[in-house]
Every structure is written in C-alpha cells, then in structure tokens.
Amino acid sequence: MKQYWHAKSLNSVIDLLETDDERGLSSSEALKRLETYGPNELEKTKKKHPIFLFLDQFTDPLVIILLVALVISVTIGVFSPHEEDKLEYFVDAVAITVIVLFNALFGFIQEYKAEKSIEALKSMAAPFTTVVRDGKKDRIEARFLVPGDIIQIEEGDKVPADARLIQAHSLRVDESMLTGESFPVAKERNAVLPENASIADIRNTIFSGTNITRGRSLAVVIQTGMNTEFGKIAKGLMDEDTEETPLQKRLKVLGKWIGIASLSICAIIFAIGVILSQNIIDMFIVAVGLAVAAVPEGLPAVVTLALALGVQRMSQKNAIIRRLPSVETLGSTTVICSDKTGTLTRNEMTGRKILTVDEELSISSSMKINEAVEKILAVAIECNNAQLKSNDFKNEIDIGDPTEIALLRVAKKLDFSTNFERLYEIPFDSNSKRMSVVVKNPSKKYFVFTKGAPDVLLQICENYYSKGEIMPLNENVRQNLEKSEQLLAERGYRMLGMAFKEASKEKVEISIFSEDTEQIESNLTYLGAIAIMDPPREGTKESIETCKVAGIRPVMITGDHMKTALAVANEIGLVEDIDTKYSMEGSDLALLSDKELRDAVKTVRVFARVSPEHKLKLVSAFKANNHIVAMTGDGVNDAPALKKADIGISMGISGTDVSKEASDMVLADDDFSTIVGAILEGRTIYDNMRKFILYLLSCNAGEIAAMFIGIMITSILFGAPVLPLLAIQILWVNLATDGLPALALGVDPPDSDVMIRKPRDPDESILTKKAFYFILYSGILIGVGTLFIFFWYLTFSTATTEIERIMEARTAAFTLLVTFQMIMALNIRKEEHSLFGKEFIRNPYLLLAIISSMFFHSLILYLPLLNPIFETVPLSLTDWLFVLIIGSTLIFIDESRTFLSKRVPALKSIAGYW
C-alpha cells in the first residue's frame, strides 16, 4: 500500500516507521531492515553485450536483402558448371561481404556506448552520511541507510535518501535537478500537505540527490534505493524501450518494397523462362542477375556515411549526436518540448533590476550609482553569507545560496564594494522571511542591515529613504511600494527588499548581549529592492521565432511556478502576453484523461509545476497526436521524457550525466539556438538522403528495365536469353560508379527555403507518388537507351565472332548506363532549375565524384588486367562519341521538362510528374 508520508503528521510518520526520533534505530534493527529493503542504491540496468550490439546492425531490411544475395551468389559460385560464373559470383560475394561488414562496423562504432543512465544516476548519489543509531551519531556509507534511520544533513550536503523532516533550521534545498525549480526551496518540518501534492510543493520532505544550500536539519528516512523519487526516475529509464526513428521506419518500409520487387522480378523472369522451355539453371542465374540489378547494394552504406558526415558537421556546430538515425529525426521535428531552467534560461540567478523608492533601474555596468543604490548594494553585500571565490567573473567558483550569489554579482558588475565588520547575525528564518546583521564601518559607526521579502520588511519598517532623506513611512506610501514590487513579482522576478538603520554602540551591544532581535530590527528604514530572475539565454527569442516560421511548435514544460514560467515565456516570445489561457499547471494536468490531455496539448504552450511523470504523459500525448517530438532538458527530472521523445536533447555544460546518457543529442554549448542549426542540418540531410535514394533507385530501375526487356527480346529473337549486362557489371555500377555521386549528393548544400517550409508529414513515405513517377520515367529512359545501343552493336558490330560482338555490345551498353547515371546525378538535384545555371557548380563534390566515377570506369575498359574480370573491351573515340550523343538525349528531355514547368503554368503539374 502506497504511503503518502508528506500528508501525515510527524508523529504518525515516526510511529509507522517504528523508530525513535532521538535515539534512532538500533544497529541490529538496521541490519534486519537492510535485509528486508535492500541497500540504498539503484539497480543496475542490463547491458547489451557488444557482440549482440554488432549483430543488431544486420537486422536492417536492406542488409538482409544483401545477405540473401550473398548466399545466392556463393551457392551459384559453388554449384555452377561454368568456370566464368564461379569467378563472377565469387567476386559478387566478396563485394557484398565488404559492404555488409563496413555498414555493420560503422553502425556498431557509432552506437557502442551502451546506455549508462542508471550508472550516471548512481554517481550522483551521496556516498556517505551522518546517521543516529543506538543514540549515537555515526558516519556510514549512504547505501547502508534503511527506512526509519535518523539522518543529520547540513549546508553543502547531498541528500542520501528521501526523508521527512524532524528539525529544520533555515533549511533551503536546491531541487532544480529534480523539479526544475529555479530558486532553492525553503523547507518546513510541521507542514502537512494534501496527498496529491506535487514533488515541487512537498515542503516537509527532502529528496535523494538534491543539495542543501543553506541551514541544517534532522530527518527520518522514509524511502531508499529504487523507491525514492530518484529511483522512480531510474526505473522509468529502465522501463522505456528505445523506439525506432522516423528514418528507420521509412527505410524499413523501403527495404520491404525493394525485397518484394526483387523477389517478384526473379519469379516472373524464372517463370517465363520455364514457360519458354529454357534451361532451368541458366534461367535461375539470369533471375539472380536481375535481382542484383533490382537491389541498390550501396544504399545501406551510403545512408550510414551520409548520416555520419552529418554527425561530423553538427559536432562542429556544438551538436553532438549519439545515435546516427537521430540526425534525420531532427528534420522531422514538429514539436519541441523544452525545459525552462537551464535550457531556455541560464539556470543562474541574476539581478536584473534595482527598485529604489523613487525609480526603477535596469542593472548594467554603465548605470549610474546614486546614494540610494549604494545603500541597497551595501545591504546586499553585508547581509549575505555567499562567496565569490575567483577574480575571473566568467569562471567563478561560487559558494552559498544562489540568491545571495546573485546579489554579490550585482555589486561586482557595478564595481561596488564595502568595508564593514560583522558583529552579529540574525539568520534567515522561513517564518520571519528575513535576515539581519549588525555591522561596524571603519569610522566606528554601527548599522543594522536587513534583507527579506519586501512585504515583510514594509510591515516592520517605520521610515523610507527617498531623494537623500529619511521619511516617515505611512500606509499610503507602503501600499504604493508594495504595488510597485508586486508588478515585478507578477512578471516572474524574485524580489529581495533591503532596509537599514544607524544605531548607537551602546544600544547595539545591549541588544546583542540580550539577544533582543526585536530591538535590533526596530525602527528600520526601507531602501528598496533588487529584482532577481533566471534570465533567458542569448539567442533564445530568435530561435523561438525561427521555429515558428519553420512550422515547429515550441512548448515550455517546467517544474517552476506559473508566474515565473509565463514571464520567461513572454520574454522569449513563446506567448504574446502573460495570460493563463495558454498555460496549465501539473495539478490540473493530472486530472485529465488521456483524450482530454491530447486535446489540451493542441493549444497549451506553457506547462508549469509539472513532475517527471507529467513530462512523460505530455510527450506521449504529443506523439499520440502524430507529432515528432523533441524534448530538451538538463536535469535528472528530464531523463525519462528525453528517452521517451523521438529525439532527446540534453545540455552539455549544465546537463547531468543522466540527461546526457538518456538523450539522442547533446548541445555542447548549452545554447538553445544550436537546436535551430541542428534542425536545419536534419532537414538538409533528409532532403539529400531523398535525392540519393531517388538517384540510386532511378538508376536501378534503368538497370531492371534494360535487363528485363533485353532478356525478353533476346529469348524471343534468339531462342535463348542474352544478358545485356552481366551481374558483376551491375554490381560495379551499384557500388563504385553510383556510390561516389550518391555520397556527394549526401553533402549537397541546403536549399534556400529549408527553414521556411513546414515540417514534412511524419507518415510521408520516402517514395511519394511523384517520386514513384520520377523513378518510373527515369528507369524507362535509361533502360530504353541502354537497350538501343546494346542491340545497335549486336546488329552493326564489325566483330568477327559472336562472343566478341556480344562483349562489344555489353561494353557499349555498360558505358552508356554509367553515362546516363552521371547525368541523372545532376538532374536529381535541380528540380525546377536548369542544369546549366548556378545549380551546376553549387556542389563541387558532385562534379569531382562524377569525374572520379568516369575515371574508374575507364580503368575497367582500358586495363587488360580488368577486361577479363568484367568481360569488357576498349571503346574507340567513335564509340565514345556515339555513347555521349545518346546520353545527351536524357539532358534534352529533362531540360524540356524544366522549360515546360516554368514557362507553361497549365503544364506544370504534368511536367512535374513527367
């Protein structure tokens, strides 16, 4: 039965845990409970062995097709009665093996880092803690803690387990990594809260993994290990399976159709051969040759390399990709669910305004410091226990409460310092909500400096400081000051009021001796306040606007208060004004059904006071609405949602190890604007991937058309099938000749409209209707042209023997096929632009790849060593001229299509499909 420890009285908690709040547990009882509950540590996640990780690389449908082709090639090579077939299919088998192993090895290297989320969580746990057992304090390893243990926690400690407070002295806890709360949270031991209170609102409990920034406490352990809030997050990470990316899903579908097409073509040609009473073994070999033509053997390797090159480019722009397919997923993103603290903001409390009684000033290094500001800064420095340890502002090693650190930074930014001696301190208390110090300056004058909540200080102050004079504080002035500060508070600022008084030495000494705090804090003069906020990162507002233009919906999800969240959202342009109609709190979210939540996320832009469970529900709701979801975050609380999202994005500097290991991408500079560049890269990669997939499939369609029609015609004319191209020639084209241009297409520069157009439909196939028509018409053009030159040479060749005539015809067809495909590489990227415009030189790598491919093809034609392997003969200059004339027809036809689509609007759609 679940226990709501925060909803019970302290005495009930002590009774239920059967412990003693003074003596603690006995050592023997602690040992029994350790056996019952287990050690206070997180369970280890099962790691996938590297061997199985390597084998996973062979499960891709395209790779499976290659493996089948490999088996068939080896089988034919072993059992074929023809020696030339043995050599040819042995070479095929070696080539396919190299491709498959290269692809698997590359993918394995990229994914070798196994999921380490749980180990990262363990590294954050407190190793030692002070415990009370048998009535005595002892220092033990935190993993030996059990429910019912009494622990002592002080400033600077990391909380070792979830514990209910027994005592709390000025206790403040940094829970940002768990809840997203910007400010340290004040804890109260006597609070009894509702059962449905969110973690951020549970003030009577401290949670494992959080940090004590101020005060000390005594607490009773209520949960350990996997039962802590920390542990629940760890369990969520263990339970969440890694989903396939949109690219993996699309390639799986593509592989499926390629496999079906290959098998269908083999079956059809084999059946026709049997019907025509052809030799079964010969027809099987022919059918396999057609299958080789149908399968783009280089596609898996080109996809892997294109993604890897994208990863390299993105790492240079501070976006580190942990899973290769995630590169493309960025381009599909339709929603970015962003944590506020540390992602949209800097996760650094910063003084932004000084509010004197007379004016509101924005803090900057150029602002003028008047007497009122000097007095406010003096209180901020002296009524402060934080320390800035370094002289280098950018690399400060800060100690103390983040709010007090922010006050010291304001003084440092304004180049203001003091020289007082502290004599006495009244510590901050959650009830009084203020802190006071008694100080003495070098002139032996005594002062009382007080800081705290402005509304509290205004109630105890009797005067206010205005225009260099101390004036009596009446109710009208008090209300006006409260109103001014409330306006800033409603905009998300945390207001810290400042007050002072000059006192005589005698009265101060008497008050200190008698510890008369009421007398010390009497007759104070109100000075004003400093407004503190965790500010947005530079460039965030521009990035949000770019996302909107690109059709990507940014959403803020935070554990912070609604007012703070809306203020930041308004400042960065996420919402137009501070209006709650576009916002929702976690407590309201928890009451919604799944359907209601799916409807709510269509309009809500800011979710505040949410728990880790809420974040998971929100990601699931967006995904249920058919969105591709990116989730950004830096804290432990973000890790489950990062893993659940289509792409998790963590912060490299401020992010925890947990969030990094749960994510797909890490921002090395913690800059939200880096995401925009990454999305542009992701969209460009998908565009380029689509180009080279269409390129490879169009080329393969031409090969299939040439082979299929050629086999049919030769079977009818000659009574036996004659292959226009050999399997080894097709394999060479698919791997070497096509491979280089395909890789070059993978690094094509982005189109000018890449961040203006809307995200593509998540369900859109790589092969759209228009793409299918393009492949069909390109395949027919290439196939018909290849067959034309093949039969031309069969008919008009001057070769003396039939074998020489067939070899010459195949060589000419082989060369024309390569030429067609080089032209296709240029055509595939220009869409509605002329080939002879700036598009021709926009990608120099493509021109280099085309030149290289033609050079390698020339080696096959003119190196005597390679002629017998590929069964080619050298071509004369006349032969080349004939090949180029026929090849240029493809340019003419495609330029005509471009002309029609631009000059004749009525024919644009027809030309587009053509």
Coordinates of N, CA, C and O in Angstrom, one line a residue, residues 356-358 372 375 457-458 461-478 480-481 498-500 523-528:
T356 N 14.5 51.4 -6.3 CA 14.5 52.3 -5.2 C 13.1 52.8 -4.9 O 12.2 52.5 -5.7
V357 N 13.0 53.6 -3.9 CA 11.7 54.2 -3.6 C 11.3 55.1 -4.7 O 10.1 55.3 -5.0
D358 N 12.2 55.7 -5.4 CA 11.9 56.8 -6.4 C 12.0 56.3 -7.8 O 11.4 57.0 -8.7
A372 N 21.0 56.1 -3.0 CA 20.0 55.1 -2.6 C 20.5 53.7 -3.1 O 20.4 52.7 -2.4
K375 N 23.3 52.4 -0.9 CA 22.9 51.8 0.4 C 22.3 50.4 0.2 O 22.5 49.5 1.0
L457 N 9.3 43.3 5.1 CA 10.1 44.4 5.6 C 9.2 45.7 5.7 O 9.4 46.5 6.6
L458 N 8.3 45.9 4.7 CA 7.5 47.1 4.8 C 6.6 47.1 6.0 O 6.2 48.2 6.4
C461 N 9.2 48.2 8.9 CA 9.9 49.4 8.7 C 9.0 50.6 9.2 O 7.8 50.6 9.0
E462 N 9.7 51.6 9.7 CA 9.0 52.8 10.2 C 9.3 54.0 9.3 O 8.6 55.1 9.4
N463 N 10.3 53.9 8.5 CA 10.7 55.0 7.6 C 11.0 54.5 6.2 O 11.1 53.3 6.0
Y464 N 11.2 55.4 5.3 CA 11.7 55.0 4.0 C 12.7 56.1 3.5 O 12.7 57.2 3.9
Y465 N 13.6 55.7 2.5 CA 14.6 56.5 2.1 C 14.3 57.0 0.7 O 14.1 56.3 -0.3
S466 N 14.2 58.4 0.5 CA 13.7 59.0 -0.7 C 14.5 60.3 -1.0 O 14.5 61.1 -0.1
K467 N 15.1 60.3 -2.1 CA 15.8 61.6 -2.5 C 16.8 62.1 -1.5 O 16.9 63.3 -1.2
G468 N 17.5 61.1 -0.9 CA 18.6 61.5 0.1 C 18.1 61.8 1.5 O 18.9 62.2 2.3
E469 N 16.8 61.6 1.7 CA 16.2 61.9 3.0 C 15.5 60.7 3.6 O 14.9 59.9 2.9
I470 N 15.5 60.6 4.9 CA 14.7 59.5 5.6 C 13.3 60.1 6.0 O 13.3 61.1 6.7
M471 N 12.3 59.5 5.5 CA 10.9 60.0 5.6 C 10.1 59.0 6.4 O 10.3 57.8 6.3
P472 N 9.1 59.5 7.2 CA 8.2 58.5 7.9 C 7.4 57.7 6.9 O 6.9 58.2 5.8
L473 N 7.3 56.4 7.1 CA 6.5 55.5 6.2 C 5.1 55.4 6.6 O 4.7 54.8 7.7
N474 N 4.2 56.0 5.8 CA 2.8 55.9 6.1 C 2.1 54.8 5.3 O 2.8 54.3 4.4
E475 N 0.9 54.6 5.6 CA 0.2 53.5 4.9 C 0.1 53.7 3.4 O 0.2 52.7 2.6
N476 N -0.1 54.9 3.0 CA -0.3 55.2 1.6 C 1.0 54.9 0.8 O 1.0 54.3 -0.3
V477 N 2.2 55.3 1.4 CA 3.4 55.0 0.7 C 3.7 53.5 0.7 O 4.2 53.0 -0.3
R478 N 3.4 52.9 1.8 CA 3.6 51.5 2.0 C 2.8 50.7 0.9 O 3.4 49.8 0.2
N480 N 1.8 51.9 -2.0 CA 2.4 52.2 -3.3 C 3.6 51.4 -3.6 O 3.8 50.9 -4.7
L481 N 4.5 51.2 -2.6 CA 5.7 50.5 -2.7 C 5.4 49.0 -2.9 O 6.0 48.3 -3.8
M498 N 15.4 45.6 0.9 CA 16.6 46.0 1.7 C 16.2 47.1 2.6 O 15.5 48.0 2.2
A499 N 16.7 47.0 3.9 CA 16.4 48.0 4.9 C 17.6 48.2 5.8 O 18.5 47.3 5.8
F500 N 17.7 49.4 6.5 CA 18.8 49.6 7.3 C 18.5 50.6 8.4 O 17.4 51.3 8.4
N523 N 12.7 50.2 14.1 CA 12.9 51.5 13.6 C 13.8 51.4 12.3 O 14.7 52.3 12.1
L524 N 13.5 50.5 11.5 CA 14.3 50.3 10.2 C 13.8 51.3 9.2 O 12.6 51.7 9.2
T525 N 14.7 51.6 8.2 CA 14.3 52.5 7.1 C 14.4 51.6 5.8 O 15.4 51.0 5.5
Y526 N 13.3 51.6 5.1 CA 13.2 50.9 3.9 C 13.9 51.6 2.7 O 13.7 52.8 2.5
L527 N 14.8 50.8 2.0 CA 15.6 51.4 0.9 C 15.0 51.1 -0.5 O 15.1 51.9 -1.4
G528 N 14.5 49.9 -0.6 CA 14.1 49.4 -2.0 C 14.3 47.9 -2.1 O 14.4 47.2 -1.1

